[in-house]
JSON list of C-alpha atoms and ligand atoms in Angstrom, two decimals:
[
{"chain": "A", "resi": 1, "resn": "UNK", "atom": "CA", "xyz": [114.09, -182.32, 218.83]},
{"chain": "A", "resi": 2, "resn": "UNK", "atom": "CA", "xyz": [116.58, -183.39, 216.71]},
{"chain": "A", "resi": 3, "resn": "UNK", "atom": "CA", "xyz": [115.01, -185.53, 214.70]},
{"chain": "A", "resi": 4, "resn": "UNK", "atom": "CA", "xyz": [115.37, -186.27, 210.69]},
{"chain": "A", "resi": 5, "resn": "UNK", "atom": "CA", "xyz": [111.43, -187.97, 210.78]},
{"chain": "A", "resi": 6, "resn": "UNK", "atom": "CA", "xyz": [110.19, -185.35, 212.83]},
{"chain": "A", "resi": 7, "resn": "UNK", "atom": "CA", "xyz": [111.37, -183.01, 210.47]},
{"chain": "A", "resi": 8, "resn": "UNK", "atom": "CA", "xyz": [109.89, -184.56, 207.69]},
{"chain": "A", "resi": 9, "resn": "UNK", "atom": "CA", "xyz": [106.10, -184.79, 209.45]},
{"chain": "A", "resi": 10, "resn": "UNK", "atom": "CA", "xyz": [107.11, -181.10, 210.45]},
{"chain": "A", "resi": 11, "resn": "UNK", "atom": "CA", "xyz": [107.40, -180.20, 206.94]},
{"chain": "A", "resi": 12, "resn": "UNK", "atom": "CA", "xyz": [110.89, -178.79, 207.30]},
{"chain": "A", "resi": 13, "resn": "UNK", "atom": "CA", "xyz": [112.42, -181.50, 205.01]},
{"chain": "A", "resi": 14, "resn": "UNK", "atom": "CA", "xyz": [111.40, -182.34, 201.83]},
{"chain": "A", "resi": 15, "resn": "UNK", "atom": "CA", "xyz": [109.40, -185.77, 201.49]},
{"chain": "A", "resi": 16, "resn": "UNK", "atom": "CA", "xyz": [107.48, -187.66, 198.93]},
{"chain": "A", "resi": 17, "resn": "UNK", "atom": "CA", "xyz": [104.40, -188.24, 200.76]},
{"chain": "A", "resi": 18, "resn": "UNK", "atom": "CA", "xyz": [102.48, -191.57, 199.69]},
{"chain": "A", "resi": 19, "resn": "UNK", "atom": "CA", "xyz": [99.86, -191.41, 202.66]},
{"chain": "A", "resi": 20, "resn": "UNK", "atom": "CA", "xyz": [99.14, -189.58, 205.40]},
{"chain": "A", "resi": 21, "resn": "UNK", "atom": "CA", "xyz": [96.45, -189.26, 208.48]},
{"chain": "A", "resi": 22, "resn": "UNK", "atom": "CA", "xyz": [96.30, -188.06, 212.02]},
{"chain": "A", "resi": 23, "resn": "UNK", "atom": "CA", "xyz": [98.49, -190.34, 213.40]},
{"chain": "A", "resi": 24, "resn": "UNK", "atom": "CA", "xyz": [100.76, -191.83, 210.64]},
{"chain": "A", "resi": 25, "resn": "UNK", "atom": "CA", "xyz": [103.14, -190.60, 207.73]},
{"chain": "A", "resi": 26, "resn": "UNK", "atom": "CA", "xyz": [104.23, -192.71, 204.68]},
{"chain": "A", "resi": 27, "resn": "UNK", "atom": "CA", "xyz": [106.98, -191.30, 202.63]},
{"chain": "A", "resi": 28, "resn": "UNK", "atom": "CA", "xyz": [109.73, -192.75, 199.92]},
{"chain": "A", "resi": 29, "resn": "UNK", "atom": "CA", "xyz": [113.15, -194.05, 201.02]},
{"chain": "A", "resi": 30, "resn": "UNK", "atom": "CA", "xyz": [115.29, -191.77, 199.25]},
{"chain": "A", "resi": 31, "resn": "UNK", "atom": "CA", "xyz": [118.03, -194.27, 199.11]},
{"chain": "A", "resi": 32, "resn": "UNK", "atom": "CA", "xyz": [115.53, -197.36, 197.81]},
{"chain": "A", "resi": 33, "resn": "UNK", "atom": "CA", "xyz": [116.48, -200.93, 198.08]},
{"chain": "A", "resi": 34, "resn": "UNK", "atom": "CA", "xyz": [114.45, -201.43, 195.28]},
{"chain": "A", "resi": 35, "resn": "UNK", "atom": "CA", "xyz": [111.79, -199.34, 192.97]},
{"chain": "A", "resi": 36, "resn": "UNK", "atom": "CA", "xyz": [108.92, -198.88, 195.88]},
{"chain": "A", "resi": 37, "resn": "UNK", "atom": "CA", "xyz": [110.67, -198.31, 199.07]},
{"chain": "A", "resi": 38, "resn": "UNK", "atom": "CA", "xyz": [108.80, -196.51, 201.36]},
{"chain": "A", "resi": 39, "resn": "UNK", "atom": "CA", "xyz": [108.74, -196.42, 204.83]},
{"chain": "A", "resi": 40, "resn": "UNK", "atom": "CA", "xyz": [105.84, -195.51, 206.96]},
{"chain": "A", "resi": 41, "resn": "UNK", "atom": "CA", "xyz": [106.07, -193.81, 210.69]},
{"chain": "A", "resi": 42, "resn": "UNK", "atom": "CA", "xyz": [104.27, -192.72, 213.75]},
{"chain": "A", "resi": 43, "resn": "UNK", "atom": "CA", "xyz": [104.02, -188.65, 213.48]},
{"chain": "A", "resi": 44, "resn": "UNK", "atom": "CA", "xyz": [104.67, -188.51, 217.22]},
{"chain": "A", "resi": 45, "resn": "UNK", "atom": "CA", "xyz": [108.22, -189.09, 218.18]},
{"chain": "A", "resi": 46, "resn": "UNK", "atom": "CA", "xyz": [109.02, -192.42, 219.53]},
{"chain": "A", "resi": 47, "resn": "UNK", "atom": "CA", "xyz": [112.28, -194.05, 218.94]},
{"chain": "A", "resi": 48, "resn": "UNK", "atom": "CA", "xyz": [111.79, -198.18, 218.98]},
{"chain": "A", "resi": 49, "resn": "UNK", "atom": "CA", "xyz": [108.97, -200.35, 219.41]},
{"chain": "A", "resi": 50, "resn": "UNK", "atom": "CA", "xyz": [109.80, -199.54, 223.20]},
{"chain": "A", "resi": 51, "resn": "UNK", "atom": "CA", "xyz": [108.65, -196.30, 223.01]},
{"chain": "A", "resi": 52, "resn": "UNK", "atom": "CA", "xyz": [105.90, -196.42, 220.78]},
{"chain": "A", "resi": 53, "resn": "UNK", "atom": "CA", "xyz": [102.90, -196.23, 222.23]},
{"chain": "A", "resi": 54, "resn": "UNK", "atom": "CA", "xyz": [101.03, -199.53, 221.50]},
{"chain": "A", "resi": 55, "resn": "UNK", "atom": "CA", "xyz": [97.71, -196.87, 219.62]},
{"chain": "A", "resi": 56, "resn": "UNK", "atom": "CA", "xyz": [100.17, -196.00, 217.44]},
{"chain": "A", "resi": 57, "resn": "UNK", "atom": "CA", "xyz": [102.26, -199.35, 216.52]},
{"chain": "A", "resi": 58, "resn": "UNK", "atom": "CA", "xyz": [98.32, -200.63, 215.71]},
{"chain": "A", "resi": 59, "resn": "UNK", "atom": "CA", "xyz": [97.93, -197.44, 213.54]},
{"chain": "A", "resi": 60, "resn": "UNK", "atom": "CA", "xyz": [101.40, -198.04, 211.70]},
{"chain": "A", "resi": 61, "resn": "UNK", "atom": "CA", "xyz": [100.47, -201.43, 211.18]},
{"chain": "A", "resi": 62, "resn": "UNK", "atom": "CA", "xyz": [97.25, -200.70, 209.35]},
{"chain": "A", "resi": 63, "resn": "UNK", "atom": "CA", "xyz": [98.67, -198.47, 207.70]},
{"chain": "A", "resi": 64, "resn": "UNK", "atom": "CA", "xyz": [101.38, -200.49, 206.36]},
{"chain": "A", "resi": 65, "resn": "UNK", "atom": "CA", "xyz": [99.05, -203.33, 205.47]},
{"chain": "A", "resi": 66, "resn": "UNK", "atom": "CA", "xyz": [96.72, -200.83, 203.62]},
{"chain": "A", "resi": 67, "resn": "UNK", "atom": "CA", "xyz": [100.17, -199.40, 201.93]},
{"chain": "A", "resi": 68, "resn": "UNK", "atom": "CA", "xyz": [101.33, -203.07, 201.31]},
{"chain": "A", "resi": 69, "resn": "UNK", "atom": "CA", "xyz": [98.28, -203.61, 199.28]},
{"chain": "A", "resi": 70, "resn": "UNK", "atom": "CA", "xyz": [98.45, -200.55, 197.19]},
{"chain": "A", "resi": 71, "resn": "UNK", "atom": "CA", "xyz": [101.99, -201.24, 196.13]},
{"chain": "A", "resi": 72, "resn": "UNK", "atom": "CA", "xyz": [101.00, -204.71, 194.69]},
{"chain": "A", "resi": 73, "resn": "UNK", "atom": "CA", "xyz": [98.31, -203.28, 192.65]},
{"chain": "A", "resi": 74, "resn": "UNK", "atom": "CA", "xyz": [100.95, -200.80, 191.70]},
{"chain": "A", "resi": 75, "resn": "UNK", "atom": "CA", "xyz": [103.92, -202.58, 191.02]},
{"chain": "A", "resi": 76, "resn": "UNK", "atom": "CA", "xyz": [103.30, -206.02, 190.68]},
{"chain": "A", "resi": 77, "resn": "UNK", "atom": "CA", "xyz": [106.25, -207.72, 193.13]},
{"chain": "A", "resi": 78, "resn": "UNK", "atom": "CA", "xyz": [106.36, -211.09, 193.75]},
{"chain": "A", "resi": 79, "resn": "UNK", "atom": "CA", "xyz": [107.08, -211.02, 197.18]},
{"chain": "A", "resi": 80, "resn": "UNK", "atom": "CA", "xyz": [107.52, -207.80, 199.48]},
{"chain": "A", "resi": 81, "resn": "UNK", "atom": "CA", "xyz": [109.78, -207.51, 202.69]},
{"chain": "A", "resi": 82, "resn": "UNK", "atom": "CA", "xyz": [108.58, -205.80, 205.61]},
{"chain": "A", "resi": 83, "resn": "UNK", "atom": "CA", "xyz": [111.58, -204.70, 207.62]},
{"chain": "A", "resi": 84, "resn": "UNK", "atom": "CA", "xyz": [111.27, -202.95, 210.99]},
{"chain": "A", "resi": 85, "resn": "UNK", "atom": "CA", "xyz": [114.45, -202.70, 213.13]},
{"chain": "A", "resi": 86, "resn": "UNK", "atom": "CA", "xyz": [114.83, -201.69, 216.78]},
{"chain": "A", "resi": 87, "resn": "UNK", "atom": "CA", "xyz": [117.94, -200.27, 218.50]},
{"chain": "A", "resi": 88, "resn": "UNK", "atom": "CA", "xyz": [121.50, -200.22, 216.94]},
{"chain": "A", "resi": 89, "resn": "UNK", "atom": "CA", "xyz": [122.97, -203.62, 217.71]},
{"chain": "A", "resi": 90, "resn": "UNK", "atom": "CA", "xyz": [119.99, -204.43, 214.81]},
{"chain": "A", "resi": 91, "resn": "UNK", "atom": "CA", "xyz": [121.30, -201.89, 212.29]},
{"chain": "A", "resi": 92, "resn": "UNK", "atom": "CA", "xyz": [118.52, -199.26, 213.46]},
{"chain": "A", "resi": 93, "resn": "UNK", "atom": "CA", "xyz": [119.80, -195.56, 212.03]},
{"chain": "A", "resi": 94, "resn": "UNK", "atom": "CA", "xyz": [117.02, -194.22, 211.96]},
{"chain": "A", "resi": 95, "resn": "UNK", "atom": "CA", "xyz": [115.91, -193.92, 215.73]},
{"chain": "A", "resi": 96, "resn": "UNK", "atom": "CA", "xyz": [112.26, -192.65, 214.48]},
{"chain": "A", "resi": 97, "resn": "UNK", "atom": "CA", "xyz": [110.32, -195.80, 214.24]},
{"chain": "A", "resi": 98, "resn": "UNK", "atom": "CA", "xyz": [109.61, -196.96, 211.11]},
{"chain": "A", "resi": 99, "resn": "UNK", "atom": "CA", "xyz": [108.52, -199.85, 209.26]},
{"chain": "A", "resi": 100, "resn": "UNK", "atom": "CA", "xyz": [110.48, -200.31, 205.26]},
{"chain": "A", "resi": 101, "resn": "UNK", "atom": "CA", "xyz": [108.19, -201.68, 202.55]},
{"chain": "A", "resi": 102, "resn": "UNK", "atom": "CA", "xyz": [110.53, -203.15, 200.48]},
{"chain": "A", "resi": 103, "resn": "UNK", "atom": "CA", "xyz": [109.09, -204.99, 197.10]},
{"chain": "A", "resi": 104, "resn": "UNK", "atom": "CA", "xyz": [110.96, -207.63, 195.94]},
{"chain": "A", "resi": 105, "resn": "UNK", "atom": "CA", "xyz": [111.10, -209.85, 192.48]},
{"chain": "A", "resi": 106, "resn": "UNK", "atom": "CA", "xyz": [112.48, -213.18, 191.81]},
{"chain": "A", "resi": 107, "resn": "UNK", "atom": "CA", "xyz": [116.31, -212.66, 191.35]},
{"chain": "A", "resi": 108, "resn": "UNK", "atom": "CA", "xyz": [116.56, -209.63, 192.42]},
{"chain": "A", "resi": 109, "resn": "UNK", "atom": "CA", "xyz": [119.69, -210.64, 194.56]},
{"chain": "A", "resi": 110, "resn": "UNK", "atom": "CA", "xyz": [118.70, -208.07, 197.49]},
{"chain": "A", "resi": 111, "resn": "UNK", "atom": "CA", "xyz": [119.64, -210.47, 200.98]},
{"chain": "A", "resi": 112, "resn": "UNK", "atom": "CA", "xyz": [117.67, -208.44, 203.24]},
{"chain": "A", "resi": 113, "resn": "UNK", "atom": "CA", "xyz": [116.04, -211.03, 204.45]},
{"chain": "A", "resi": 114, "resn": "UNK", "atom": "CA", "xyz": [118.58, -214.23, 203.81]},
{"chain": "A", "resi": 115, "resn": "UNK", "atom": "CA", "xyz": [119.42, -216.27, 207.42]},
{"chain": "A", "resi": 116, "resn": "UNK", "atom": "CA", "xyz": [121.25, -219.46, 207.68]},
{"chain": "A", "resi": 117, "resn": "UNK", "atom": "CA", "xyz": [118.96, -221.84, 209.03]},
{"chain": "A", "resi": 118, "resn": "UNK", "atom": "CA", "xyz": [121.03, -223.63, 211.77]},
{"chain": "A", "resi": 119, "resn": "UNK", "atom": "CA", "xyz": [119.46, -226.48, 214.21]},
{"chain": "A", "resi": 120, "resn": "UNK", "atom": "CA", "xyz": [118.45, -225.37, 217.21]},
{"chain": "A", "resi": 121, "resn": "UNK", "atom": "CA", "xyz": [118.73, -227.17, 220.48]},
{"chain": "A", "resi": 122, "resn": "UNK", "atom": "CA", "xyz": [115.25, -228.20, 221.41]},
{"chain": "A", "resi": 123, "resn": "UNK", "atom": "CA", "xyz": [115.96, -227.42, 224.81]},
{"chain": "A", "resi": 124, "resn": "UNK", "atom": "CA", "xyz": [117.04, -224.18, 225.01]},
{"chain": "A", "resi": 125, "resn": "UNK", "atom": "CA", "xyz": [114.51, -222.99, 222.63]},
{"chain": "A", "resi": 126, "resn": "UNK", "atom": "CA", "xyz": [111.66, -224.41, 225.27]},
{"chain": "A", "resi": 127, "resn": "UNK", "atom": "CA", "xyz": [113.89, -223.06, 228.07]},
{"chain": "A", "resi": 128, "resn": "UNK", "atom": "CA", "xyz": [113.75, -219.11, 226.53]},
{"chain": "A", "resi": 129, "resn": "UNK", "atom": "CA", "xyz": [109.78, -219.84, 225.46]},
{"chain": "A", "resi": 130, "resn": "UNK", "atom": "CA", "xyz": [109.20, -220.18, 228.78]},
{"chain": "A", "resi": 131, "resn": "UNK", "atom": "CA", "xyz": [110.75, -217.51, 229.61]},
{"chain": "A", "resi": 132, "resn": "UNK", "atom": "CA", "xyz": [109.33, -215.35, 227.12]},
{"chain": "A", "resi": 133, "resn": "UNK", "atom": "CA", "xyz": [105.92, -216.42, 228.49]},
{"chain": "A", "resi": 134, "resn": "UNK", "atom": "CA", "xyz": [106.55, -215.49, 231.76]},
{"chain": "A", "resi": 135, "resn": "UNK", "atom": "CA", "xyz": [107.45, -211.73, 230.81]},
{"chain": "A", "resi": 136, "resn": "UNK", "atom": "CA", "xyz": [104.24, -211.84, 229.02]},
{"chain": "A", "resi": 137, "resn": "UNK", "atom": "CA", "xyz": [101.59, -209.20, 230.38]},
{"chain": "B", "resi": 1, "resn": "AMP", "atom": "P1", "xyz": [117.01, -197.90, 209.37]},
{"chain": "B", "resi": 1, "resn": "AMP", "atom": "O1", "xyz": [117.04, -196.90, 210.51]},
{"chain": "B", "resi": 1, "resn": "AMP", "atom": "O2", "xyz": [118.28, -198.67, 209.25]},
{"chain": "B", "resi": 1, "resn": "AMP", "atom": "O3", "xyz": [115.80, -198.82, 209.42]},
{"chain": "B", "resi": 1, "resn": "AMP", "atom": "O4", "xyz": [116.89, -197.11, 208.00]},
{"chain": "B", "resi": 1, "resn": "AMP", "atom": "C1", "xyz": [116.65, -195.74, 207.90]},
{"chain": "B", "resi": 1, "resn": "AMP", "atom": "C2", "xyz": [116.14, -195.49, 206.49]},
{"chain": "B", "resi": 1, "resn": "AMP", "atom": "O5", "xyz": [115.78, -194.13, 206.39]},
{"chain": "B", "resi": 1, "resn": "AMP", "atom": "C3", "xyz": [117.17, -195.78, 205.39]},
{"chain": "B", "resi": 1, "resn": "AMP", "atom": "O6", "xyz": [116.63, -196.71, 204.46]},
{"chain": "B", "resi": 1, "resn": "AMP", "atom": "C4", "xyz": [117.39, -194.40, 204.75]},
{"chain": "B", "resi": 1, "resn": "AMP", "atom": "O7", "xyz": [117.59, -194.49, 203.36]},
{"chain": "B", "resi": 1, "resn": "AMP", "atom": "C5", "xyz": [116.11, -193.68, 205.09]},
{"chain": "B", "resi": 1, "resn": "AMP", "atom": "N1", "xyz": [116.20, -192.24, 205.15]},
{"chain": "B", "resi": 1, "resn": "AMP", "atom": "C6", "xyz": [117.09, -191.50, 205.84]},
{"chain": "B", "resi": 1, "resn": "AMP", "atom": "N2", "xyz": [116.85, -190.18, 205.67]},
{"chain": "B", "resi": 1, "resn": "AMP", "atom": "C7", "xyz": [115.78, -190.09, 204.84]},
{"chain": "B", "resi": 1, "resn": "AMP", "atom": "C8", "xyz": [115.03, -189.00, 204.29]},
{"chain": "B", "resi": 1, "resn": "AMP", "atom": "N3", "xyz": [115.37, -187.73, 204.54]},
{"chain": "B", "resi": 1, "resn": "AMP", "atom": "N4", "xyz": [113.99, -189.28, 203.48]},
{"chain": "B", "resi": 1, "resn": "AMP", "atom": "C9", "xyz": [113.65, -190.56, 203.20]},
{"chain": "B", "resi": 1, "resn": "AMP", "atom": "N5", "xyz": [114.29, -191.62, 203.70]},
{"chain": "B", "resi": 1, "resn": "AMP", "atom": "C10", "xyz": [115.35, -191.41, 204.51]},
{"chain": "B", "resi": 2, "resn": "ZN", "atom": "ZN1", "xyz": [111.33, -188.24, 215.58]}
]
């Protein structure tokens, strides 16, 4: 497959490896949003959180909380950014999923994660809960 993450758990790209285990690859961003970027995948192929079996989202996760940890001790941030982005219309290049472990420190000026908090109207945010809600299996 075509794939620039499958090449890397495939060996047949260069990587710096962080972590690594049966089921789960950590590696640095080579183009770092700040010092500490890494991003950690599933070693099977699956493209979005769609795809993924739910085994291996679980064994990102932990991962990524155990890799979360180890960069505080290591870097000291005051705040990290966990970024995880599914399909193209949410600036997903990637389609290998990953999850970015971005530290942060105050005044940084990154704006990964900056929204404008707008209002909402109460209505249609109960109206799409329930929706949401009845999707749920
Ligand atoms: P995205 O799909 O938008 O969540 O981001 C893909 C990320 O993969 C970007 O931050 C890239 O810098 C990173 N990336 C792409 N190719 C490589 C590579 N060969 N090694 C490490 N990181 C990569
Ligand atoms: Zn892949």
């Amino acid at each position: 497959m075509d794939c620039i993450f499958c090449k890397i758990v495939a060996g047949e790209i260069p990587s710096v490896k962080v972590y690594e285990d049966d089921s789960v690859l950590a590696f640095m961003d080579i183009n770092p949003l700040n010092n500490g970027h890494l991003l950690i995948i599933p070693k099977a192929h699956a493209a979005t959180i769609h795809e993924i079996s739910e085994a291996d989202f679980l064994a990102v996760m932990s991962a990524t909380h155990r890799l979360a940890a180890a960069v505080r001790e290591a870097l000291n941030p005051d705040g990290i950014n966990l970024l995880q982005l599914n399909g193209k219309a949410a600036n997903q290049v990637v389609p290998h999923l990953h999850v970015h472990i971005v530290p942060r420190w105050s005044g940084d000026g990154l704006t990964v994660s900056q929204w404008n908090l707008v209002s909402g109207d109460m209505e249609r945010i109960k109206g799409v809960a329930e929706q949401i809600q009845k999707a749920l299996k």
